[in-house]
Amino acid sequence: MSGVSFEGVTKRFDTVTAVDALTLDIVDGEFMVLLGPSGCGKSTALRMIAGLETISDGVLRIGDRVVNNVEAKDRDIAMVFQSYALYPHMTVAQNVEFPLKARKYSVDGGPPRKLTADERAERVDDAVKTLGLAELTKRKPGALSGGQRQRVALARAMVRRPEVFLMDEPLSNLDAKLRAQTRLDIVELHREVATTFVYVTHDQVEAMTMADRMAVIADGRLQQVGEPQTVYERPANLFVARFIGSPPMNTIEGEVAEAGVVAAGASRIPFTGDVAKGRKVVVGLRPEHLHLGEGDIEATVKAVEWLGHERHVIVDIAGSKAIVRQETDEGAAPRIGETVHLGHHVENVHVFDAGSTERLN
Amino acid sequence: MAADTITLNDPTPVLGASGAATGTLPGKHARTAKNVGWYVLLSLLSLVVLFPVWMTLVRALSTPVAYVNEGLPLYPVSVEWDIFSRAFSEGELGRRMWLSAIVTFIIAAAQLITSILCAYAFAFLRFPFKRLVFVVFMATLMLPIEVTLIPNVTTIRNLGWLNSYEGLTVPFLATAFGIFLIRQGFMGIPKDLLDAAKLDGYGHFAFMTRVAVPVTRPVVASFGVIALLAAWNQYLWPRAVVTVSEWETVQIGLKSVAASNVEESNIGFAAAIIAALPVLLLLIFLQRQLIRGLTAGAVKG
């Protein structure tokens, strides 16, 4: 069990900087999710922890050990790949056993040594039972479903009892129902093994539901790190604000008209915080924080989407498209073309600088 | 992997397929006609291929003079069944085939080892001028043995390797063809597998022997068969580096047998058939491997 710490870690591929001076402390035993759009560098960061990518600059530690120049095979790390990367010619049991044959392991606190065949069999047995694969041990990966392959990959990772678990989009090849189930299984596994997990995904739902803390990454740079709720409630910049949340946060361009009020077209949007008058800003308001009825924001209804338990009312506020979430039992849907007023609580207004996109309140 | 392919090729829309079959009988007839056409063509080609084999058998079994007197027919004349045992003993085929077997085994085993190692480097390692080196390797495929024969024989003679195992085998311990074929197989292995093996604690050599080679077994095996066949059937090279009868491989031996039995030409034909037997057996037992390996790169499984 160990933490992982990035200190100004940079990865360059020729002219492209995939990870740019990343500084991030992943605490021992924590479930850290690296979240970002595809191509943002999160997988590269993960692969640097694994030792599958070299480090161009900076220092990477696992526990207290600097691992910049330590080979992947000499790091005590297990990884679950998006493709599962199961060995196609081996049975499930052989796949799970494979890492146990290569390394030395400490047994009952003793010095590391090669495991005996019986010890290996016992560990394999434990792992396949934990993941419900006991019936499938003699099958080869080709004869398994996606979900089963996924669990074999997990079993192969956990049988090692590594210092750190890495997972690279492990759920993206599963269907929606299985994904929800496996999400729970992985969280359960984390609780059981109580080891550091670093989990890469582009899916914010995975990040929000699984993470102890999440690190939002864009263009190779760390945007924000924190508990999911904090990141959701106080996004550090416009990128995070727009990236986290579904449907995404509404953003309306405007200008601070007086202390605590932004003017956007005909609307006046009060907010908390101290932002200088005349400053160009972008106001962020989540769809669930707007409600139809009385309020200072004037909007024109463009479309209404009915989703069963709720409606998404799509409106135009001072030229910006916005979504208002309306519970189905909150009365009738507005007519298209109708001018409506939207209410909100001042503490739910996020204000970002129009230039730097950093949070101002 | 195999199961993947099966699922992909599964004719899942069974209902639709049977419906189409019953609905479009003319289409079915057209298909049958097409198949008949193919079989006729294949039969003709088989005849063309098998004809020399049959004629060798006819000439081996027939007494030479009677055969000529009969006017060179397509069937055996006054059959001599003991011709094979005579050819075997008079041609010293036992000794020569044993020598050929040793030479063939050394060449095929060495080619497998060197091709796997080299193909692995080209497929999985990064090193300077990799592309260039690969192109140069492949370029050697363009050179027929006739081009390199004289300089190579000179080298072997200077090394004092005429009439020796070294002379018969060393020039063939590596081959660009094997490197190419096995590299193609290795290129089909997802890079994630190598990464996974690294994290599982394995280095390159262990990944190669425990994952890469087993996964590409059909390709490796088919190359093994090809190497065996080619080495067994070598003629020009052994002819060039062997000057005494004790070092004659079986294919060279055939020439000697034919030359020393001009009167009884059927001994030469019988010896040729005996020399071809190991190859024939190999092909019969390993033809599935051979075909699977050669087509493995074509359709990605």
XYZ file of N, CA, C and O in Angstrom, chain A residues 156-296:
564
model
N -7.062 -10.798 -12.069
C -5.631 -10.861 -12.326
C -4.910 -9.712 -11.613
O -3.762 -9.858 -11.193
N -5.597 -8.577 -11.499
C -4.991 -7.440 -10.811
C -4.975 -7.675 -9.304
O -3.981 -7.427 -8.634
N -6.088 -8.179 -8.759
C -6.175 -8.236 -7.292
C -5.386 -9.407 -6.702
O -4.976 -9.353 -5.549
N -5.140 -10.442 -7.496
C -4.426 -11.598 -7.001
C -3.009 -11.214 -6.576
O -2.392 -11.833 -5.719
N -2.523 -10.118 -7.152
C -1.168 -9.660 -6.864
C -1.040 -8.997 -5.506
O 0.052 -8.883 -4.970
N -2.160 -8.456 -5.015
C -2.138 -7.604 -3.816
C -1.078 -6.511 -3.977
O -0.140 -6.412 -3.183
N -1.229 -5.687 -5.006
C -0.189 -4.703 -5.330
C -0.277 -3.473 -4.445
O -1.242 -3.300 -3.707
N 0.742 -2.620 -4.563
C 0.739 -1.351 -3.826
C -0.317 -0.414 -4.379
O -0.918 0.354 -3.652
N -0.456 -0.432 -5.689
C -1.370 0.495 -6.351
C -2.117 -0.241 -7.463
O -1.517 -1.025 -8.202
N -3.421 0.008 -7.560
C -4.225 -0.503 -8.655
C -4.428 0.605 -9.666
O -4.834 1.710 -9.289
N -4.195 0.323 -10.922
C -4.486 1.315 -11.954
C -5.593 0.767 -12.840
O -5.611 -0.418 -13.161
N -6.512 1.624 -13.223
C -7.580 1.179 -14.115
C -7.774 2.205 -15.210
O -8.001 3.378 -14.930
N -7.670 1.735 -16.440
C -7.775 2.637 -17.585
C -9.117 2.397 -18.275
O -9.241 1.458 -19.053
N -10.097 3.220 -17.982
C -11.427 3.103 -18.583
C -11.921 1.649 -18.594
O -12.291 1.139 -19.657
N -11.926 0.994 -17.448
C -12.220 -0.439 -17.477
C -13.673 -0.760 -17.823
O -13.980 -1.886 -18.151
N -14.550 0.216 -17.758
C -15.967 -0.089 -17.969
C -16.472 0.291 -19.351
O -17.624 0.037 -19.686
N -15.608 0.904 -20.152
C -16.154 1.523 -21.359
C -16.599 0.511 -22.407
O -17.314 0.861 -23.325
N -16.179 -0.754 -22.274
C -16.653 -1.741 -23.249
C -17.858 -2.534 -22.756
O -18.227 -3.524 -23.352
N -18.441 -2.103 -21.650
C -19.586 -2.834 -21.107
C -20.879 -2.097 -21.426
O -20.883 -0.886 -21.615
N -21.987 -2.849 -21.471
C -23.258 -2.160 -21.697
C -23.701 -1.447 -20.408
O -23.167 -1.695 -19.325
N -24.667 -0.556 -20.555
C -24.993 0.381 -19.478
C -25.340 -0.324 -18.168
O -24.879 0.068 -17.094
N -26.110 -1.399 -18.254
C -26.575 -2.074 -17.045
C -25.397 -2.722 -16.307
O -25.235 -2.569 -15.090
N -24.572 -3.394 -17.095
C -23.417 -4.073 -16.527
C -22.437 -3.060 -15.950
O -21.772 -3.311 -14.939
N -22.375 -1.909 -16.585
C -21.455 -0.871 -16.140
C -21.827 -0.414 -14.737
O -20.965 -0.280 -13.860
N -23.119 -0.221 -14.530
C -23.571 0.235 -13.211
C -23.227 -0.815 -12.151
O -22.758 -0.484 -11.055
N -23.430 -2.093 -12.507
C -23.140 -3.168 -11.553
C -21.644 -3.235 -11.255
O -21.228 -3.304 -10.094
N -20.827 -3.178 -12.331
C -19.385 -3.317 -12.155
C -18.806 -2.142 -11.378
O -17.855 -2.294 -10.616
N -19.421 -0.974 -11.566
C -19.020 0.208 -10.790
C -19.079 -0.115 -9.305
O -18.127 0.120 -8.556
N -20.193 -0.674 -8.911
C -20.368 -1.030 -7.496
C -19.336 -2.089 -7.087
O -18.753 -2.008 -6.008
N -19.115 -3.059 -7.979
C -18.154 -4.121 -7.657
C -16.767 -3.552 -7.416
O -16.049 -3.992 -6.516
N -16.392 -2.574 -8.245
C -15.036 -2.018 -8.116
C -14.911 -1.227 -6.816
O -13.905 -1.311 -6.106
N -15.959 -0.474 -6.493
C -15.931 0.282 -5.235
C -15.826 -0.688 -4.049
O -15.057 -0.475 -3.112
N -16.585 -1.771 -4.165
C -16.554 -2.817 -3.132
C -15.135 -3.393 -3.004
O -14.607 -3.550 -1.902
N -14.542 -3.680 -4.166
C -13.193 -4.235 -4.190
C -12.222 -3.272 -3.516
O -11.364 -3.680 -2.723
N -12.399 -1.994 -3.797
C -11.518 -0.995 -3.190
C -11.643 -1.019 -1.681
O -10.662 -0.966 -0.946
N -12.874 -1.124 -1.227
C -13.092 -1.140 0.216
C -12.443 -2.382 0.830
O -11.825 -2.327 1.887
N -12.557 -3.498 0.124
C -12.024 -4.756 0.635
C -10.503 -4.756 0.713
O -9.934 -5.122 1.728
N -9.857 -4.344 -0.384
C -8.401 -4.444 -0.409
C -7.737 -3.215 0.202
O -6.549 -3.261 0.521
N -8.506 -2.144 0.365
C -8.006 -0.931 1.026
C -6.646 -0.500 0.483
O -5.710 -0.265 1.231
N -6.550 -0.452 -0.814
C -5.304 -0.069 -1.480
C -5.575 1.157 -2.351
O -6.725 1.425 -2.680
N -4.510 1.870 -2.686
C -4.655 3.035 -3.553
C -5.173 2.608 -4.929
O -4.631 1.697 -5.539
N -6.232 3.250 -5.386
C -6.760 3.016 -6.732
C -6.594 4.297 -7.537
O -6.946 5.360 -7.059
N -6.073 4.187 -8.724
C -6.080 5.327 -9.638
C -6.869 4.882 -10.862
O -6.539 3.887 -11.496
N -7.925 5.618 -11.152
C -8.918 5.178 -12.110
C -9.093 6.267 -13.152
O -9.373 7.415 -12.815
N -8.905 5.918 -14.404
C -9.022 6.910 -15.477
C -10.355 6.730 -16.193
O -10.733 5.608 -16.534
N -11.056 7.820 -16.404
C -12.304 7.742 -17.158
C -12.622 9.095 -17.794
O -12.119 10.128 -17.370
N -13.456 9.032 -18.834
C -13.969 10.287 -19.389
C -15.421 10.460 -18.966
O -16.073 11.425 -19.337
N -15.902 9.478 -18.184
C -17.316 9.460 -17.820
C -17.489 10.065 -16.429
O -17.058 9.490 -15.423
N -18.126 11.216 -16.384
C -18.236 11.908 -15.095
C -19.087 11.146 -14.102
O -18.881 11.263 -12.888
N -20.041 10.335 -14.609
C -20.864 9.574 -13.673
C -19.996 8.582 -12.904
O -20.103 8.449 -11.680
N -19.091 7.915 -13.631
C -18.161 7.013 -12.962
C -17.331 7.768 -11.935
O -17.158 7.324 -10.802
N -16.843 8.928 -12.345
C -15.990 9.695 -11.452
C -16.752 10.106 -10.190
O -16.269 9.936 -9.069
N -17.950 10.627 -10.384
C -18.719 11.131 -9.244
C -19.109 10.008 -8.299
O -19.103 10.178 -7.088
N -19.467 8.832 -8.876
C -19.990 7.779 -8.012
C -18.888 6.991 -7.330
O -19.102 6.431 -6.263
N -17.702 6.932 -7.918
C -16.688 6.042 -7.369
C -15.603 6.757 -6.582
O -15.024 6.178 -5.667
N -15.318 7.997 -6.937
C -14.096 8.630 -6.442
C -14.186 9.040 -4.985
O -15.228 9.493 -4.513
N -13.064 8.876 -4.250
C -12.897 9.609 -2.997
C -12.586 11.065 -3.365
O -13.176 11.986 -2.847
N -11.614 11.183 -4.265
C -11.323 12.505 -4.839
C -11.160 12.326 -6.332
O -10.792 11.254 -6.801
N -11.420 13.389 -7.062
C -11.196 13.296 -8.497
C -10.335 14.458 -8.973
O -10.360 15.545 -8.395
N -9.542 14.182 -10.005
C -8.688 15.202 -10.600
C -9.181 15.424 -12.021
O -9.197 14.500 -12.829
N -9.623 16.650 -12.297
C -10.107 16.956 -13.639
C -8.934 17.476 -14.463
O -8.223 18.386 -14.033
N -8.732 16.855 -15.605
C -7.580 17.195 -16.444
C -8.078 17.610 -17.819
O -9.020 17.017 -18.360
N -7.473 18.666 -18.363
C -7.777 19.074 -19.740
C -6.491 19.581 -20.368
O -5.706 20.273 -19.710
N -6.281 19.228 -21.620
C -5.081 19.641 -22.358
C -3.802 19.378 -21.577
O -2.882 20.198 -21.589
N -3.744 18.262 -20.884
C -2.524 17.907 -20.173
C -2.331 18.635 -18.859
O -1.336 18.409 -18.163
N -3.265 19.529 -18.516
C -3.089 20.294 -17.276
C -4.162 19.917 -16.255
O -5.315 19.682 -16.610
N -3.755 19.895 -15.011
C -4.696 19.637 -13.936
C -5.572 20.880 -13.753
O -5.076 21.985 -13.585
N -6.899 20.692 -13.828
C -7.810 21.826 -13.691
C -8.278 21.988 -12.253
O -8.394 23.089 -11.741
N -8.577 20.872 -11.626
C -9.079 20.931 -10.261
C -8.982 19.549 -9.650
O -9.162 18.545 -10.336
N -8.682 19.501 -8.372
C -8.705 18.219 -7.687
C -9.488 18.401 -6.388
O -9.369 19.410 -5.713
N -10.339 17.437 -6.091
C -11.130 17.540 -4.874
C -12.162 16.439 -4.803
O -12.245 15.589 -5.695
N -12.944 16.454 -3.726
C -14.009 15.473 -3.618
C -15.056 15.789 -4.689
O -15.257 16.954 -5.030
N -15.732 14.755 -5.187
C -16.693 14.992 -6.269
C -17.690 16.111 -5.944
O -17.972 16.959 -6.788
N -18.195 16.108 -4.715
C -19.200 17.113 -4.363
C -18.611 18.521 -4.432
O -19.248 19.448 -4.931
N -17.388 18.678 -3.955
C -16.736 19.988 -3.985
C -16.534 20.452 -5.422
O -16.799 21.605 -5.769
N -16.068 19.512 -6.240
C -15.810 19.875 -7.634
C -17.125 20.260 -8.314
O -17.178 21.211 -9.097
N -18.173 19.549 -7.970
C -19.473 19.835 -8.583
C -20.021 21.171 -8.084
O -20.525 21.981 -8.858
N -19.880 21.398 -6.815
C -20.495 22.597 -6.242
C -19.655 23.852 -6.410
O -20.198 24.956 -6.447
N -18.346 23.692 -6.450
C -17.491 24.873 -6.606
C -16.433 24.623 -7.680
O -15.230 24.517 -7.386
N -16.870 24.531 -8.941
C -15.889 24.295 -10.010
C -14.883 25.443 -10.077
O -15.261 26.611 -9.926
N -13.624 25.107 -10.273
C -12.550 26.094 -10.200
C -12.492 26.980 -11.428
O -11.946 28.080 -11.377
N -12.984 26.483 -12.534
C -12.961 27.302 -13.745
C -14.086 26.865 -14.682
O -14.809 25.908 -14.398
N -14.200 27.577 -15.777
C -15.302 27.311 -16.709
C -15.240 25.911 -17.288
O -16.258 25.268 -17.486
N -13.998 25.413 -17.552
C -13.897 24.078 -18.130
C -14.535 23.055 -17.202
O -15.369 22.244 -17.611
N -14.141 23.097 -15.935
C -14.677 22.136 -14.968
C -16.185 22.322 -14.850
O -16.953 21.357 -14.799
N -16.625 23.592 -14.810
C -18.053 23.881 -14.669
C -18.847 23.241 -15.792
O -19.894 22.629 -15.573
N -18.334 23.360 -17.010
C -19.069 22.836 -18.167
C -18.914 21.324 -18.292
O -19.771 20.647 -18.833
N -17.770 20.791 -17.822
C -17.493 19.372 -18.028
C -18.254 18.496 -17.035
O -18.700 17.406 -17.377
N -18.397 18.983 -15.810
C -19.047 18.178 -14.775
C -20.518 18.565 -14.708
O -20.852 19.740 -14.582
N -21.368 17.568 -14.732
C -22.805 17.818 -14.627
C -23.498 17.424 -15.919
O -22.976 17.634 -17.000
N -24.670 16.803 -15.780
C -25.427 16.404 -16.956
C -26.910 16.623 -16.684
O -27.441 16.055 -15.736
N -27.608 17.429 -17.463
C -27.070 18.247 -18.545
C -26.075 19.273 -18.002
O -26.106 19.590 -16.822
N -25.198 19.777 -18.864
C -24.121 20.637 -18.371
C -24.624 21.972 -17.820
O -25.759 22.375 -18.055
N -23.718 22.614 -17.074
C -24.055 23.914 -16.489
C -24.340 24.931 -17.595
O -23.676 24.949 -18.629
N -25.373 25.755 -17.368
C -25.660 26.858 -18.301
C -24.664 27.977 -18.065
O -24.343 28.288 -16.921
N -24.155 28.541 -19.154
C -23.237 29.662 -18.993
C -23.760 30.856 -19.797
O -24.146 30.728 -20.958
N -23.806 31.991 -19.115
C -24.387 33.188 -19.727
C -23.364 34.320 -19.617
O -22.851 34.600 -18.519
N -23.053 34.929 -20.748
C -22.072 36.012 -20.716
C -22.733 37.302 -20.254
O -23.883 37.573 -20.575
N -22.003 38.085 -19.475
C -22.562 39.343 -18.987
C -21.481 40.225 -18.402
O -20.287 39.999 -18.611
N -21.939 41.224 -17.635
C -21.006 42.190 -17.069
C -21.510 42.548 -15.679
O -22.732 42.580 -15.453
N -20.583 42.741 -14.759
C -21.020 43.101 -13.401
C -21.545 44.535 -13.434
O -20.792 45.475 -13.704
N -22.844 44.682 -13.196
C -23.481 45.994 -13.314
C -23.328 46.789 -12.022
O -23.110 48.000 -12.041
N -23.478 46.108 -10.917
C -23.258 46.736 -9.610
C -22.825 45.629 -8.671
O -22.817 44.466 -9.067
N -22.458 45.968 -7.448
C -21.973 44.968 -6.501
C -22.983 43.824 -6.388
O -24.144 44.044 -6.048
N -22.561 42.599 -6.724
C -23.405 41.418 -6.551
C -24.487 41.234 -7.591
O -25.403 40.448 -7.388
N -24.406 41.944 -8.715
C -25.406 41.732 -9.763
C -24.723 41.734 -11.133
O -23.926 42.616 -11.449
N -25.037 40.692 -11.931
C -24.533 40.647 -13.303
C -25.685 41.005 -14.229
O -26.807 40.510 -14.065
N -25.403 41.850 -15.202
C -26.410 42.179 -16.205
C -26.098 41.391 -17.458
O -24.969 41.390 -17.947
N -27.134 40.669 -17.960
C -26.993 39.930 -19.216
C -28.245 40.196 -20.022
O -29.314 39.700 -19.707
N -28.139 41.024 -21.026
C -29.309 41.418 -21.796
C -30.313 42.098 -20.867
O -29.952 42.974 -20.064
N -31.554 41.624 -20.942
C -32.597 42.219 -20.123
C -32.598 41.651 -18.703
O -33.331 42.115 -17.836
N -31.767 40.608 -18.476
C -31.797 39.942 -17.174
C -30.777 40.521 -16.225
O -29.710 40.987 -16.635
N -31.154 40.494 -14.951
C -30.209 40.907 -13.915
C -30.065 39.719 -12.967
O -31.044 39.231 -12.419
N -28.829 39.238 -12.853
C -28.620 38.005 -12.104
C -27.825 38.317 -10.837
O -26.623 38.594 -10.905
N -28.475 38.279 -9.671
C -27.751 38.529 -8.424
C -26.883 37.335 -8.040
O -27.220 36.208 -8.358
N -25.744 37.591 -7.429
C -24.865 36.502 -6.977
C -24.196 36.928 -5.676
O -24.226 38.097 -5.295
N -23.577 35.965 -4.991
C -22.817 36.297 -3.781
C -21.360 36.400 -4.175
O -20.901 35.748 -5.105
N -20.619 37.220 -3.451
C -19.191 37.354 -3.743
C -18.873 38.774 -4.158
O -19.770 39.593 -4.423
N -17.558 38.984 -4.233
C -17.088 40.356 -4.432
C -16.364 40.448 -5.766
O -15.218 40.010 -5.896
N -17.038 40.973 -6.774
C -16.409 41.111 -8.082
C -16.555 42.574 -8.516
O -17.634 43.160 -8.376
N -15.444 43.114 -9.034
C -15.422 44.543 -9.360
C -16.454 44.876 -10.438
O -16.695 44.096 -11.363
N -17.040 46.047 -10.300
C -18.038 46.521 -11.253
C -17.405 46.716 -12.641
O -16.239 47.097 -12.743
N -18.164 46.384 -13.662
C -17.696 46.580 -15.036
C -16.917 45.402 -15.592
O -16.555 45.375 -16.762
N -16.644 44.419 -14.753
C -15.848 43.276 -15.213
C -16.690 42.367 -16.116
O -17.843 42.069 -15.815
N -16.089 41.938 -17.227
C -16.782 40.985 -18.119
C -16.689 39.598 -17.466
O -15.590 39.135 -17.143
N -17.841 38.965 -17.328
C -17.856 37.666 -16.645
C -18.728 36.669 -17.409
O -19.472 37.041 -18.315
N -18.592 35.414 -17.009
C -19.514 34.379 -17.478
C -20.202 33.832 -16.236
O -19.542 33.439 -15.271
N -21.513 33.833 -16.263
C -22.288 33.343 -15.130
C -22.635 31.879 -15.389
O -23.059 31.522 -16.487
N -22.435 31.048 -14.369
C -22.808 29.648 -14.508
C -23.962 29.300 -13.604
O -23.976 29.676 -12.425
N -24.958 28.629 -14.167
C -26.128 28.212 -13.385
C -26.508 26.801 -13.800
O -26.701 26.528 -14.991
N -26.573 25.879 -12.863
C -26.907 24.501 -13.218
C -28.398 24.391 -13.540
O -29.234 25.092 -12.938
N -28.771 23.520 -14.453
C -30.174 23.391 -14.874
C -31.122 23.141 -13.701
O -32.256 23.627 -13.699
N -30.648 22.413 -12.677
C -31.545 22.116 -11.545
C -31.670 23.284 -10.587
O -32.497 23.260 -9.680
N -30.844 24.301 -10.764
C -30.902 25.466 -9.882
C -31.748 26.594 -10.454
O -31.872 27.650 -9.839
N -32.289 26.374 -11.631
C -33.199 27.365 -12.218
C -34.616 26.819 -12.107
O -34.827 25.616 -12.284
N -35.579 27.686 -11.780
C -36.950 27.201 -11.824
C -37.855 28.233 -12.469
O -37.630 29.448 -12.373
N -38.839 27.687 -13.167
C -39.771 28.551 -13.900
C -40.673 29.271 -12.902
O -41.052 28.709 -11.887
N -41.010 30.512 -13.200
C -41.917 31.261 -12.333
C -41.370 32.653 -12.104
O -40.902 33.303 -13.038
N -41.433 33.093 -10.851
C -40.952 34.435 -10.523
C -39.430 34.461 -10.572
O -38.776 33.486 -10.231
N -38.843 35.585 -10.993
C -37.385 35.685 -10.952
C -36.891 36.825 -11.806
O -37.650 37.456 -12.545
N -35.558 37.061 -11.696
C -34.956 38.207 -12.369
C -34.470 37.877 -13.766
O -34.009 38.745 -14.494
